[in-house]
Short mmCIF file of C-alpha atoms in Angstrom, two decimals:
data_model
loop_
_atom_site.label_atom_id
_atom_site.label_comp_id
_atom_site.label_asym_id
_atom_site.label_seq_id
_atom_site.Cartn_x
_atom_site.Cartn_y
_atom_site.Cartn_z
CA UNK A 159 -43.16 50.36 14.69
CA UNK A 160 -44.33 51.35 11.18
CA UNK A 161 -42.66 49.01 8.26
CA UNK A 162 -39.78 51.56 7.47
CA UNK A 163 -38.86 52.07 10.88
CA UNK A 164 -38.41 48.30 10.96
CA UNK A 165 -36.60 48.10 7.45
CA UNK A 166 -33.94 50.76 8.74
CA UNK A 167 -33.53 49.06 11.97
CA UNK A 168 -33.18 45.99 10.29
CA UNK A 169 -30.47 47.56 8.07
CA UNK A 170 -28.90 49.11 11.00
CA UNK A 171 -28.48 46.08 12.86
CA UNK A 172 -27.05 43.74 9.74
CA UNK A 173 -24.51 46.59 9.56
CA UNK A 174 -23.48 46.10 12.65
CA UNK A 175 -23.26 42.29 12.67
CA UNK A 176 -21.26 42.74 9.33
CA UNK A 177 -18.92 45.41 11.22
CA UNK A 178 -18.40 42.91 14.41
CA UNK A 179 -17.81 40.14 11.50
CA UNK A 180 -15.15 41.96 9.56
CA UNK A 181 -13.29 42.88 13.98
CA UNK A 182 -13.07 39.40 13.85
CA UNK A 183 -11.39 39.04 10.03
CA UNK A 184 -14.55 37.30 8.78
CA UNK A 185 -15.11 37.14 5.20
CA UNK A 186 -18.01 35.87 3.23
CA UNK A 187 -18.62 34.93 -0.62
CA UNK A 188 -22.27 33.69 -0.80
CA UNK A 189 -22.92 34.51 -4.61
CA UNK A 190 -21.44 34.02 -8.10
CA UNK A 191 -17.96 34.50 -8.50
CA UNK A 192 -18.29 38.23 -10.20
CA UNK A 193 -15.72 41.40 -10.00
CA UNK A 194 -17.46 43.30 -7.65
CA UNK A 195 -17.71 40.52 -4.68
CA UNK A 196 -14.17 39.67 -5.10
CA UNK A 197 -12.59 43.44 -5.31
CA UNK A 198 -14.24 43.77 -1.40
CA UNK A 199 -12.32 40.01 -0.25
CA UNK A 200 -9.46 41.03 -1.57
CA UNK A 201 -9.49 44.80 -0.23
CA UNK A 202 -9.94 43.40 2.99
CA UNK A 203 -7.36 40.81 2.55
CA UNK A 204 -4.56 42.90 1.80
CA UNK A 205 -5.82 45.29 4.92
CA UNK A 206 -5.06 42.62 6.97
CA UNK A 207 -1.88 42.03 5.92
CA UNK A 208 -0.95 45.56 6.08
CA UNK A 209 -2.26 45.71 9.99
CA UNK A 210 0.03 42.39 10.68
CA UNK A 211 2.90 43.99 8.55
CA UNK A 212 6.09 42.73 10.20
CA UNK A 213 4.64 40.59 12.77
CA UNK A 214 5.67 36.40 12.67
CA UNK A 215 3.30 34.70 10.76
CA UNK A 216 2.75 32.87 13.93
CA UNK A 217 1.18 36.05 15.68
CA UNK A 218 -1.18 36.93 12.96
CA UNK A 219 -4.87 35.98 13.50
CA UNK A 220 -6.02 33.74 11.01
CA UNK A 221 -8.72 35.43 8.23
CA UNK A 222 -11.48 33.28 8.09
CA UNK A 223 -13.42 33.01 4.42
CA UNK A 224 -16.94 31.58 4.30
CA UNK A 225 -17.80 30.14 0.96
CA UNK A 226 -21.09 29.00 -0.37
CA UNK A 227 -20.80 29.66 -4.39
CA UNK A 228 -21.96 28.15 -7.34
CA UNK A 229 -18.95 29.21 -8.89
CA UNK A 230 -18.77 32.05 -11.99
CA UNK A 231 -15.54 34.03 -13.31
CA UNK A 232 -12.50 32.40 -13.92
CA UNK A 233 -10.31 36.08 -14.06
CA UNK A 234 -11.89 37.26 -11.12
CA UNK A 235 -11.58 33.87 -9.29
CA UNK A 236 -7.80 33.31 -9.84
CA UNK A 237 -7.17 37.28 -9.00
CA UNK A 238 -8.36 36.38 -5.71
CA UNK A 239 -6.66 32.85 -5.29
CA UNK A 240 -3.30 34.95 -5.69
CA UNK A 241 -3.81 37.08 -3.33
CA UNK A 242 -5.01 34.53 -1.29
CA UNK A 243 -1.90 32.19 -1.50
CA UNK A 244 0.53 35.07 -1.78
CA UNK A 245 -1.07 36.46 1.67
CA UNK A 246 1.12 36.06 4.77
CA UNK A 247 -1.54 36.31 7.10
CA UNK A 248 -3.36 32.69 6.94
CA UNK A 249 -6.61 32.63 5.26
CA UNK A 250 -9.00 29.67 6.35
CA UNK A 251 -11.43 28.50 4.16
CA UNK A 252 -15.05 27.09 5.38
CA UNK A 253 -17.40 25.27 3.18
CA UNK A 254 -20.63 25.41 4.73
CA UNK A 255 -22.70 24.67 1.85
CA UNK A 256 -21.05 24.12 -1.74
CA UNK A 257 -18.21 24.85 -3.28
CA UNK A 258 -18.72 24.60 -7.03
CA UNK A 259 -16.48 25.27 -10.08
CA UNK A 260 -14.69 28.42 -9.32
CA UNK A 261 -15.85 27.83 -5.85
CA UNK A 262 -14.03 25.09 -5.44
CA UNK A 263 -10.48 26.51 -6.62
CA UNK A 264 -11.24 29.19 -4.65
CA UNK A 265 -11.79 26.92 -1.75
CA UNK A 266 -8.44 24.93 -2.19
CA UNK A 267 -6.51 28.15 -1.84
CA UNK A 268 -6.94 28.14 1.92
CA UNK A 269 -3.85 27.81 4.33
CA UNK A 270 -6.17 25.74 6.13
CA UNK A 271 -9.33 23.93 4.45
CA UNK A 272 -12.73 23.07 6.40
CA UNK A 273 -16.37 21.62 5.64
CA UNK A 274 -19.02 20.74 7.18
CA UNK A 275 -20.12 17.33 7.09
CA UNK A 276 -22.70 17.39 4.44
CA UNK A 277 -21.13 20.33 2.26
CA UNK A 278 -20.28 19.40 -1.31
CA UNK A 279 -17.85 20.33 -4.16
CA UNK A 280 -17.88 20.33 -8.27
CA UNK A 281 -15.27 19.67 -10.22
CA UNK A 282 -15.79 20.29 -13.86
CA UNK A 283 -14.54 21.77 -16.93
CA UNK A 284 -16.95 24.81 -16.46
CA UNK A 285 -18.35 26.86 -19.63
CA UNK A 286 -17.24 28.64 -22.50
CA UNK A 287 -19.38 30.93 -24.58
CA UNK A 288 -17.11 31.62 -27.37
CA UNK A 289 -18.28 33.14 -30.28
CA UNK A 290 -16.52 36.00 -33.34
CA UNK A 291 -15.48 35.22 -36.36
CA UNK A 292 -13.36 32.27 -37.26
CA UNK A 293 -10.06 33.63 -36.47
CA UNK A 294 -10.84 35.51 -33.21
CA UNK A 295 -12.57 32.31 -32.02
CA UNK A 296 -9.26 30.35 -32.67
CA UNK A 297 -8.01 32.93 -30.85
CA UNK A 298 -10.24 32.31 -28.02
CA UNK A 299 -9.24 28.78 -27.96
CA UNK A 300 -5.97 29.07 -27.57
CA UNK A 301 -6.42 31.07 -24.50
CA UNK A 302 -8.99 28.64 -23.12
CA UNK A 303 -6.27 25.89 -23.59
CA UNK A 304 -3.86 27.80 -21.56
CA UNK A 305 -6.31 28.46 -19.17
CA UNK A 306 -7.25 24.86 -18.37
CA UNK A 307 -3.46 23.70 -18.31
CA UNK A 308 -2.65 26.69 -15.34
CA UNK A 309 -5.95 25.19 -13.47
CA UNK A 310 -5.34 21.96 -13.89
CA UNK A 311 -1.43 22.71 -12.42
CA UNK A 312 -3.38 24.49 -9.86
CA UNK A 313 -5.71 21.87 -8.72
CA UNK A 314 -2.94 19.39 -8.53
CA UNK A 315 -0.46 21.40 -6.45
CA UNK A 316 -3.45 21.75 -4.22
CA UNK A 317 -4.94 18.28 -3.82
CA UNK A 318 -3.51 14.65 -4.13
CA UNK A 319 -5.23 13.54 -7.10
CA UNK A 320 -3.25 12.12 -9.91
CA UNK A 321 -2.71 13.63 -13.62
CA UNK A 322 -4.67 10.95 -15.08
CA UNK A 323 -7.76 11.25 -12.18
CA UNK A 324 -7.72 14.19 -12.97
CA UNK A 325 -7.99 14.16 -17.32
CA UNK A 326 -10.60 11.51 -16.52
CA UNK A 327 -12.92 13.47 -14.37
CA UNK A 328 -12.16 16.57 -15.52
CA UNK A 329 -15.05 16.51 -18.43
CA UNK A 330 -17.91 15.02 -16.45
CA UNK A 331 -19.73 16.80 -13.19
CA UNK A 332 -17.85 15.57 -10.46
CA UNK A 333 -19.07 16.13 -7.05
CA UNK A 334 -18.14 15.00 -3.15
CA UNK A 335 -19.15 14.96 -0.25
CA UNK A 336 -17.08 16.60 2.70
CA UNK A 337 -15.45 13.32 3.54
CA UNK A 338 -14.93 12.62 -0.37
CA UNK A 339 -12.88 15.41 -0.98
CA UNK A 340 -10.79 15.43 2.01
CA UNK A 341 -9.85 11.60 0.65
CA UNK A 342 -8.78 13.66 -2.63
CA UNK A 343 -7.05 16.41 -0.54
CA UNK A 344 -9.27 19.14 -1.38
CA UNK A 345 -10.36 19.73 2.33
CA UNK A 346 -8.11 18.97 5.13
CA UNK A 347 -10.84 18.99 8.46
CA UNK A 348 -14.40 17.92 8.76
CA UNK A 349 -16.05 20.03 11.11
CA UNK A 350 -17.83 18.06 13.60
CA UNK A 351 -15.23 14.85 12.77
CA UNK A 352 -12.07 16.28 12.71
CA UNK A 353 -12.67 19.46 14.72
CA UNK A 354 -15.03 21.57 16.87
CA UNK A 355 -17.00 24.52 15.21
CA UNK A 356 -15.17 26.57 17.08
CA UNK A 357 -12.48 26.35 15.31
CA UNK A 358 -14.06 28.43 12.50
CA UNK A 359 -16.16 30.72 14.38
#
């Protein structure tokens, strides 16, 4: 088998496990939070809703949304997150690596929240390249300090950690382990502690 006979079957048959994947309403972010990744979750998101349209929530199966990201756009992040939470078909999602900074809020968006035992997650206040002239850069800052009051409303409503736990960590790099940030509400099973991996495969 010459080298591009094995590069097109190789292609052929990731295609195929990708096909089976998205059957079984599997979705996976494994790179920086950008606009192109998140335009295909959320196409396929709102497909499944339209295929369980008017079924009980009850009867829909669950989408399931592997996430191993190092985090990136805020804009494209929180697009996602609200179609996540607005989506009546459940979304479950599995951290089976990292969830960091815009990982992470993506993460907490799930119906249901899982990681594996050693997966971690980042908390921080991210980055900001602002730059302009004077005025346009106060401009910029008073949209980044709307921006961090809606996330930090965010975070809250999604874990149990405190106003002031949160102002006080919110500045420095703050990561956890799987069992760290289910103590902090952030994940709600441990795989392997709290439930089978077959419960997310």
């Amino acid at each position: 088998m010459t080298d591009q006979i094995k590069e097109v079957y190789n292609y052929c048959l990731e295609d195929k496990f990708q096909l089976e994947d998205l059957k079984q309403r599997k979705l996976y972010i494994n790179f920086e939070i950008d606009e192109t990744l998140l335009n295909d979750i959320t196409y396929h998101i709102l497909r499944f809703n339209t295929e369980d349209k008017g079924k009980p929530i009850e009867e829909r199966k669950p989408i399931l949304l592997y996430c191993t990201s190092v985090g990136g756009s805020l804009i494209d992040g929180f697009s996602l997150i609200d179609i996540i939470l607005a989506s009546k078909t459940p979304v479950y999602t599995v951290n089976i690596g990292y969830w960091y900074s815009m990982g992470l809020h993506i993460g907490l968006a799930g119906h249901k929240r899982f990681a594996t035992k050693n997966a971690t997650c980042l908390l921080h206040d991210g980055q900001n390249f602002a730059y302009n002239s004077s005025g346009k850069l106060k401009d910029q800052m008073k949209f980044q300090d709307e921006q961090e009051k809606r996330i930090k409303e965010y975070v809250l409503s999604r874990t149990k950690l405190t106003s002031e736990e949160y102002d006080d960590n919110y500045r420095v790099e703050w990561y956890m382990y799987a069992n760290q940030a289910k103590e902090k509400g952030m994940i709600d099973y441990v795989v392997g502690l709290d439930c089978s991996l077959e419960e997310i495969i």
